[in-house]
Amino acid sequence: MPFLTLAIESSCDETAAAVLADATDLRSSVVLSQIPIHRAYGGVVPEIASRQHLLGIRPVVHEALQQANIAMTEIDLVAVTHGPGLMGALMVGVSFAKSLAYALDRPVIGVNHLDGHVLVNRLEHDWQVPAIALVVSGGHTDLLYVKEDGYEVLGSTRDDAVGEAFDKVARLLDLPYPGGPQVESLAQKGQPIVPLPIPKMNQDSLDFSYSGLKTAVSRQVGHFASEDIAASFQHVAIAHLMERTERALRKTGLRQLYVAGGVSANQGLRTALAETTAKLGVNLSIPSLRYCTDNAAMIAVAGYHRFRQGHVNDYNLFPVPNLTW
Ligand code: KG4
Ligand code: ZN
């Protein structure tokens, strides 16, 4: 009998559920996106997100069980994102997961959303630690030293996250939310000819900075074509990520790089990472596109492995909106 994990994710604007059998046999992954609802406001509205999660969670969990062709009573473990994220949004997932676990008399495990982004690599790739991870999402830009049971932060952003920079540049260019994919498709039509500074910091640092780049972009709006601004911004944003990542790999001598988070769906970044790791003789693992942006498969994978390592929660599990590594 396989060990069945039901996972729930509701930290931001996706209501998601997934069923995982043992470590890698993903039986279903359902994502209900609220993007069309928040688009009218140019970004995620927390109160609306909570209400949409409330409406969506039961049908999404039901759909995940149905697609996996299992009954609720067959679940062995309930995994749920308990942070970081929006309090009201997390609350819906955590409350639902705890109630379900209690009713079924099964354990519940709170999963760090960030851990989920990194560990989803285990679904499709070999797991070799120690390794370096590059996490690029809407809230995080981090270089990590990955161990079997956790992480050490080697560097992170001092101001905006790279995904946030994509979203802000999109707004400057009058593109709809969420900005990342919109900037990417516009960039494909332009040339990186707009002068923008590559963030410069102390030679030894593994930290990032994106707010200066965003400000530089705002000064060029109106002076260059939007496509060229998008292409130039993306070029510099990626160059900054590559420079720090290469430095982290050289410094540590590690030969495995895991990449995670919504921005890793960016094709320009994927190509740059492939080139840099090939040059350095480093093995590169990036999730398939559907596992880069928020989903519950990643929560199932992380929940499964952390549970196997002895982690579990009780019914006092509560959301932690500012949860970190
Ligand atoms: O990991 P994620 O789905 O949610 C968070 O945990 O934050 O990441 C969302 C971020 C947003 O900032 C979005 O604009 C960005 O990832 N993103 C992209 C692309 N797809 C999503 N950025 C650049 N290129 C993309 N193709
Ligand atoms: Zn995420």
Short mmCIF file of C-alpha atoms and ligand atoms in Angstrom, two decimals:
data_model
loop_
_atom_site.label_atom_id
_atom_site.label_comp_id
_atom_site.label_asym_id
_atom_site.label_seq_id
_atom_site.Cartn_x
_atom_site.Cartn_y
_atom_site.Cartn_z
CA MET A 1 0.00 0.00 0.00
CA PRO A 2 1.48 3.36 -0.95
CA PHE A 3 1.65 6.16 1.61
CA LEU A 4 -0.81 8.86 0.51
CA THR A 5 -0.24 12.55 1.25
CA LEU A 6 -2.98 15.08 0.63
CA ALA A 7 -1.56 18.61 0.37
CA ILE A 8 -3.25 22.01 0.52
CA GLU A 9 -1.80 25.37 -0.54
CA SER A 10 -3.60 28.69 -0.01
CA SER A 11 -0.86 31.17 0.90
CA CYS A 12 -1.54 33.79 -1.78
CA ASP A 13 -3.81 33.81 -4.83
CA GLU A 14 -3.93 30.13 -5.78
CA THR A 15 -6.17 27.57 -4.07
CA ALA A 16 -4.45 24.24 -4.69
CA ALA A 17 -4.62 20.61 -3.61
CA ALA A 18 -2.58 17.55 -4.60
CA VAL A 19 -2.33 13.85 -3.84
CA LEU A 20 1.10 12.22 -3.72
CA ALA A 21 1.69 8.48 -3.35
CA ASP A 22 5.01 7.77 -1.59
CA ALA A 23 7.81 10.15 -2.64
CA THR A 24 7.37 10.74 -6.36
CA ASP A 25 4.12 9.24 -7.63
CA LEU A 26 2.01 12.38 -8.07
CA ARG A 27 -1.60 11.25 -8.47
CA SER A 28 -3.18 14.71 -8.90
CA SER A 29 -2.39 18.42 -8.71
CA VAL A 30 -5.27 20.90 -8.96
CA VAL A 31 -4.68 24.67 -9.02
CA LEU A 32 -7.52 27.18 -8.95
CA SER A 33 -6.02 30.56 -9.82
CA GLN A 34 -7.57 33.82 -8.66
CA ILE A 35 -5.55 35.88 -11.15
CA PRO A 36 -8.57 36.99 -13.25
CA ILE A 37 -10.27 38.25 -10.04
CA HIS A 38 -7.30 40.25 -8.70
CA ARG A 39 -6.29 41.60 -12.12
CA ALA A 40 -8.92 44.35 -11.94
CA TYR A 41 -7.08 45.74 -8.88
CA GLY A 42 -3.54 45.44 -10.30
CA GLY A 43 -2.44 43.03 -7.55
CA VAL A 44 -3.62 40.62 -4.87
CA VAL A 45 -6.28 42.04 -2.53
CA PRO A 46 -5.93 40.05 0.75
CA GLU A 47 -9.61 40.10 1.79
CA ILE A 48 -10.75 38.98 -1.65
CA ALA A 49 -8.11 36.24 -1.64
CA SER A 50 -9.40 34.84 1.68
CA ARG A 51 -13.00 34.80 0.48
CA GLN A 52 -12.04 33.10 -2.79
CA HIS A 53 -10.06 30.44 -0.88
CA LEU A 54 -13.14 29.81 1.27
CA LEU A 55 -15.24 29.29 -1.83
CA GLY A 56 -12.64 27.22 -3.66
CA ILE A 57 -11.09 24.96 -1.07
CA ARG A 58 -13.76 22.26 -0.83
CA PRO A 59 -14.22 21.79 -4.60
CA VAL A 60 -10.45 21.88 -5.18
CA VAL A 61 -9.73 19.21 -2.54
CA HIS A 62 -12.64 17.15 -3.85
CA GLU A 63 -11.29 17.41 -7.41
CA ALA A 64 -7.77 16.39 -6.31
CA LEU A 65 -9.13 13.27 -4.57
CA GLN A 66 -11.33 12.43 -7.54
CA GLN A 67 -8.52 12.80 -10.08
CA ALA A 68 -6.30 10.62 -7.87
CA ASN A 69 -9.17 8.15 -7.67
CA ILE A 70 -8.97 7.79 -3.90
CA ALA A 71 -11.44 8.15 -1.06
CA MET A 72 -10.80 10.71 1.66
CA THR A 73 -10.42 7.90 4.22
CA GLU A 74 -7.39 6.51 2.37
CA ILE A 75 -5.27 9.59 3.12
CA ASP A 76 -2.32 8.89 5.45
CA LEU A 77 -1.05 12.46 5.98
CA VAL A 78 -2.43 15.97 5.52
CA ALA A 79 0.20 18.58 4.56
CA VAL A 80 -0.61 22.28 4.44
CA THR A 81 1.25 25.53 3.81
CA HIS A 82 1.37 27.43 7.12
CA GLY A 83 3.59 30.30 5.91
CA PRO A 84 4.86 32.57 4.60
CA GLY A 85 1.84 34.25 3.03
CA LEU A 86 -1.27 36.27 3.72
CA MET A 87 -2.74 35.56 7.17
CA GLY A 88 -6.36 35.29 6.06
CA ALA A 89 -5.45 33.18 3.05
CA LEU A 90 -3.23 30.80 5.07
CA MET A 91 -5.94 30.54 7.73
CA VAL A 92 -8.37 28.95 5.27
CA GLY A 93 -5.95 26.21 4.23
CA VAL A 94 -4.66 25.52 7.74
CA SER A 95 -8.16 25.37 9.27
CA PHE A 96 -9.41 23.08 6.53
CA ALA A 97 -6.36 20.80 6.79
CA LYS A 98 -6.58 20.54 10.57
CA SER A 99 -10.31 19.78 10.49
CA LEU A 100 -9.78 17.11 7.86
CA ALA A 101 -6.87 15.52 9.74
CA TYR A 102 -8.88 15.57 12.98
CA ALA A 103 -11.94 14.03 11.36
CA LEU A 104 -9.86 11.29 9.74
CA ASP A 105 -7.62 10.79 12.78
CA ARG A 106 -4.51 11.34 10.67
CA PRO A 107 -1.42 13.49 11.31
CA VAL A 108 -1.15 17.04 9.97
CA ILE A 109 2.12 18.71 9.01
CA GLY A 110 2.66 22.42 8.40
CA VAL A 111 4.90 23.05 5.41
CA ASN A 112 7.04 26.10 4.78
CA HIS A 113 5.99 27.33 1.31
CA LEU A 114 9.66 28.09 0.51
CA ASP A 115 10.74 24.56 1.46
CA GLY A 116 8.02 23.37 -0.93
CA HIS A 117 9.43 25.41 -3.81
CA VAL A 118 12.89 23.86 -3.34
CA LEU A 119 11.86 20.28 -2.52
CA VAL A 120 9.49 19.96 -5.50
CA ASN A 121 12.72 19.34 -7.42
CA ARG A 122 12.65 15.87 -5.79
CA LEU A 123 9.58 15.02 -7.84
CA GLU A 124 11.48 15.04 -11.13
CA HIS A 125 15.18 15.12 -10.29
CA ASP A 126 17.73 13.23 -8.22
CA TRP A 127 18.36 14.67 -4.80
CA GLN A 128 22.03 15.38 -4.04
CA VAL A 129 22.96 17.36 -0.94
CA PRO A 130 24.80 19.46 0.01
CA ALA A 131 23.83 21.70 -2.88
CA ILE A 132 23.15 25.33 -3.71
CA ALA A 133 19.58 26.52 -4.23
CA LEU A 134 18.52 29.71 -5.98
CA VAL A 135 15.00 30.74 -4.94
CA VAL A 136 13.37 33.39 -7.12
CA SER A 137 9.76 34.21 -6.31
CA GLY A 138 7.44 37.15 -5.69
CA GLY A 139 8.71 37.57 -2.13
CA HIS A 140 12.17 35.97 -2.16
CA THR A 141 15.51 36.11 -3.91
CA ASP A 142 17.77 33.80 -1.94
CA LEU A 143 20.93 31.76 -2.38
CA LEU A 144 20.93 28.82 0.01
CA TYR A 145 23.25 26.09 1.18
CA VAL A 146 20.95 23.06 1.12
CA LYS A 147 21.34 20.30 3.69
CA GLU A 148 19.27 17.17 4.19
CA ASP A 149 17.31 18.70 7.05
CA GLY A 150 17.30 22.43 6.26
CA TYR A 151 19.05 25.46 4.81
CA GLU A 152 21.69 28.06 5.50
CA VAL A 153 21.04 31.43 3.86
CA LEU A 154 24.15 32.52 1.93
CA GLY A 155 22.61 35.64 0.41
CA SER A 156 19.28 37.32 -0.13
CA THR A 157 17.81 40.52 -1.45
CA ARG A 158 18.35 43.72 0.51
CA ASP A 159 15.23 45.32 -0.93
CA ASP A 160 12.84 44.07 -3.62
CA ALA A 161 12.57 40.43 -4.63
CA VAL A 162 13.24 39.70 -8.30
CA GLY A 163 9.60 38.65 -8.93
CA GLU A 164 8.46 41.85 -7.25
CA ALA A 165 10.77 43.81 -9.59
CA PHE A 166 9.18 42.05 -12.60
CA ASP A 167 5.73 42.95 -11.25
CA LYS A 168 6.68 46.60 -10.62
CA VAL A 169 8.29 46.99 -14.05
CA ALA A 170 5.13 45.52 -15.57
CA ARG A 171 3.10 48.21 -13.81
CA LEU A 172 5.47 50.91 -15.13
CA LEU A 173 4.87 49.53 -18.61
CA ASP A 174 1.07 49.37 -18.11
CA LEU A 175 1.00 45.57 -18.30
CA PRO A 176 -1.60 43.59 -16.33
CA TYR A 177 -0.95 41.61 -13.13
CA PRO A 178 0.93 39.32 -12.63
CA GLY A 179 3.74 41.08 -14.40
CA GLY A 180 6.44 38.41 -14.75
CA PRO A 181 5.04 36.46 -17.70
CA GLN A 182 3.87 39.71 -19.36
CA VAL A 183 7.33 41.29 -19.14
CA GLU A 184 8.83 38.07 -20.48
CA SER A 185 6.64 37.98 -23.59
CA LEU A 186 7.18 41.69 -24.27
CA ALA A 187 10.95 41.23 -23.80
CA GLN A 188 10.97 38.58 -26.54
CA LYS A 189 9.96 41.30 -29.04
CA GLY A 190 12.64 43.80 -27.96
CA GLN A 191 16.40 44.30 -27.82
CA PRO A 192 18.45 44.92 -24.65
CA ILE A 193 19.63 48.35 -25.84
CA VAL A 194 18.39 50.54 -22.97
CA PRO A 195 21.22 51.54 -20.61
CA LEU A 196 20.43 50.13 -17.15
CA PRO A 197 22.96 49.60 -14.34
CA ILE A 198 23.76 46.07 -13.13
CA PRO A 199 23.40 46.24 -9.32
CA LYS A 200 26.93 46.55 -7.90
CA MET A 201 27.75 45.53 -4.38
CA ASN A 202 30.71 44.46 -2.34
CA GLN A 203 32.80 41.94 -4.30
CA ASP A 204 32.37 39.18 -1.76
CA SER A 205 28.66 39.55 -1.16
CA LEU A 206 26.06 37.02 -2.23
CA ASP A 207 23.22 39.48 -1.61
CA PHE A 208 20.94 40.96 -4.25
CA SER A 209 19.37 44.36 -4.82
CA TYR A 210 16.57 45.15 -7.27
CA SER A 211 15.12 48.48 -6.21
CA GLY A 212 17.77 50.57 -8.01
CA LEU A 213 17.15 48.69 -11.24
CA LYS A 214 13.41 49.31 -10.96
CA THR A 215 14.05 53.04 -10.41
CA ALA A 216 16.39 53.14 -13.41
CA VAL A 217 13.66 51.52 -15.51
CA SER A 218 11.14 54.17 -14.38
CA ARG A 219 13.47 56.90 -15.72
CA GLN A 220 13.59 55.30 -19.17
CA VAL A 221 9.83 54.87 -19.62
CA GLY A 222 8.75 57.13 -22.47
CA HIS A 223 12.28 57.44 -23.86
CA PHE A 224 12.52 53.94 -25.33
CA ALA A 225 10.07 51.41 -26.79
CA SER A 226 8.38 49.25 -24.12
CA GLU A 227 9.69 46.06 -25.75
CA ASP A 228 13.28 47.30 -25.51
CA ILE A 229 12.79 48.39 -21.89
CA ALA A 230 11.35 44.97 -21.02
CA ALA A 231 14.20 43.17 -22.81
CA SER A 232 16.83 45.36 -21.12
CA PHE A 233 15.31 44.98 -17.65
CA GLN A 234 15.07 41.21 -18.02
CA HIS A 235 18.63 41.04 -19.33
CA VAL A 236 20.04 42.92 -16.31
CA ALA A 237 17.79 41.16 -13.78
CA ILE A 238 19.04 37.80 -15.03
CA ALA A 239 22.69 38.92 -15.25
CA HIS A 240 22.53 39.91 -11.56
CA LEU A 241 21.09 36.50 -10.60
CA MET A 242 23.71 34.69 -12.67
CA GLU A 243 26.65 36.64 -11.27
CA ARG A 244 25.70 35.86 -7.64
CA THR A 245 24.80 32.25 -8.36
CA GLU A 246 28.11 31.63 -10.13
CA ARG A 247 29.93 33.19 -7.19
CA ALA A 248 28.09 30.97 -4.69
CA LEU A 249 28.93 27.86 -6.72
CA ARG A 250 32.61 28.82 -7.06
CA LYS A 251 32.91 29.78 -3.38
CA THR A 252 31.47 26.52 -2.10
CA GLY A 253 32.73 24.24 -4.87
CA LEU A 254 29.34 22.46 -4.87
CA ARG A 255 28.32 20.73 -8.10
CA GLN A 256 24.55 20.70 -7.78
CA LEU A 257 22.20 23.67 -8.25
CA TYR A 258 18.47 23.55 -7.52
CA VAL A 259 16.35 26.43 -8.80
CA ALA A 260 12.90 27.24 -7.42
CA GLY A 261 10.06 29.77 -7.38
CA GLY A 262 7.81 31.54 -9.87
CA VAL A 263 10.53 33.47 -11.70
CA SER A 264 12.23 30.17 -12.63
CA ALA A 265 9.42 29.81 -15.20
CA ASN A 266 11.23 32.56 -17.15
CA GLN A 267 12.78 31.08 -20.31
CA GLY A 268 15.57 33.67 -20.44
CA LEU A 269 16.60 32.70 -16.90
CA ARG A 270 16.38 28.97 -17.68
CA THR A 271 18.67 29.43 -20.70
CA ALA A 272 21.17 31.57 -18.75
CA LEU A 273 21.25 28.99 -15.93
CA ALA A 274 21.85 26.15 -18.40
CA GLU A 275 24.77 28.04 -19.96
CA THR A 276 26.40 29.03 -16.67
CA THR A 277 26.10 25.60 -15.07
CA ALA A 278 27.43 23.90 -18.21
CA LYS A 279 30.44 26.23 -18.15
CA LEU A 280 31.08 25.41 -14.47
CA GLY A 281 30.43 21.67 -14.78
CA VAL A 282 27.53 21.94 -12.31
CA ASN A 283 24.40 19.80 -12.47
CA LEU A 284 21.28 21.97 -12.91
CA SER A 285 17.80 20.99 -11.69
CA ILE A 286 14.76 23.21 -12.38
CA PRO A 287 11.14 22.06 -11.95
CA SER A 288 8.82 21.80 -14.96
CA LEU A 289 6.92 25.02 -15.55
CA ARG A 290 3.76 23.87 -13.75
CA TYR A 291 5.75 23.26 -10.56
CA CYS A 292 7.63 26.61 -10.66
CA THR A 293 4.65 28.82 -9.81
CA ASP A 294 2.49 28.09 -6.77
CA ASN A 295 0.90 24.65 -6.58
CA ALA A 296 0.17 21.96 -3.98
CA ALA A 297 2.37 19.20 -5.45
CA MET A 298 5.34 21.02 -3.93
CA ILE A 299 3.63 21.08 -0.51
CA ALA A 300 2.93 17.35 -0.79
CA VAL A 301 6.56 16.54 -1.63
CA ALA A 302 7.97 18.72 1.18
CA GLY A 303 5.34 17.47 3.65
CA TYR A 304 6.13 13.85 2.82
CA HIS A 305 9.91 14.22 3.27
CA ARG A 306 9.73 16.33 6.41
CA PHE A 307 7.24 13.87 7.95
CA ARG A 308 9.63 11.01 7.16
CA GLN A 309 12.34 12.98 8.95
CA GLY A 310 10.18 13.07 12.07
CA HIS A 311 8.39 16.39 11.77
CA VAL A 312 4.70 16.57 12.58
CA ASN A 313 2.30 19.13 14.07
CA ASP A 314 -0.69 18.96 16.36
CA TYR A 315 -4.01 20.76 16.09
CA ASN A 316 -2.43 23.91 17.49
CA LEU A 317 -0.79 24.45 14.09
CA PHE A 318 -1.33 28.11 13.24
CA PRO A 319 -0.35 30.24 10.22
CA VAL A 320 2.95 32.13 10.38
CA PRO A 321 2.68 34.89 7.73
CA ASN A 322 6.34 35.93 8.00
CA LEU A 323 7.83 32.42 8.23
CA THR A 324 11.41 32.30 6.89
CA TRP A 325 14.00 29.57 6.24
O1 KG4 B 1 6.54 31.39 -6.54
P1 KG4 B 1 5.43 32.25 -6.98
O2 KG4 B 1 4.35 31.68 -7.85
O3 KG4 B 1 4.72 32.92 -5.75
C1 KG4 B 1 5.45 33.31 -4.62
O4 KG4 B 1 5.71 32.44 -3.77
O5 KG4 B 1 5.82 34.52 -4.60
O6 KG4 B 1 6.12 33.49 -7.72
C2 KG4 B 1 5.36 34.53 -8.25
C3 KG4 B 1 6.29 35.52 -8.93
C4 KG4 B 1 5.58 36.78 -9.40
O7 KG4 B 1 6.34 37.90 -9.03
C5 KG4 B 1 5.54 36.59 -10.91
O8 KG4 B 1 5.52 37.82 -11.63
C6 KG4 B 1 6.84 35.83 -11.16
O9 KG4 B 1 6.91 34.92 -10.09
N1 KG4 B 1 6.83 35.11 -12.42
C7 KG4 B 1 7.69 35.36 -13.45
C8 KG4 B 1 7.31 34.49 -14.51
N2 KG4 B 1 6.26 33.72 -14.08
C9 KG4 B 1 5.98 34.11 -12.81
N3 KG4 B 1 8.70 36.25 -13.56
C10 KG4 B 1 9.37 36.29 -14.73
N4 KG4 B 1 9.07 35.50 -15.78
C11 KG4 B 1 8.06 34.58 -15.72
N5 KG4 B 1 7.78 33.80 -16.77
ZN ZN B 2 5.45 30.61 -4.16
#
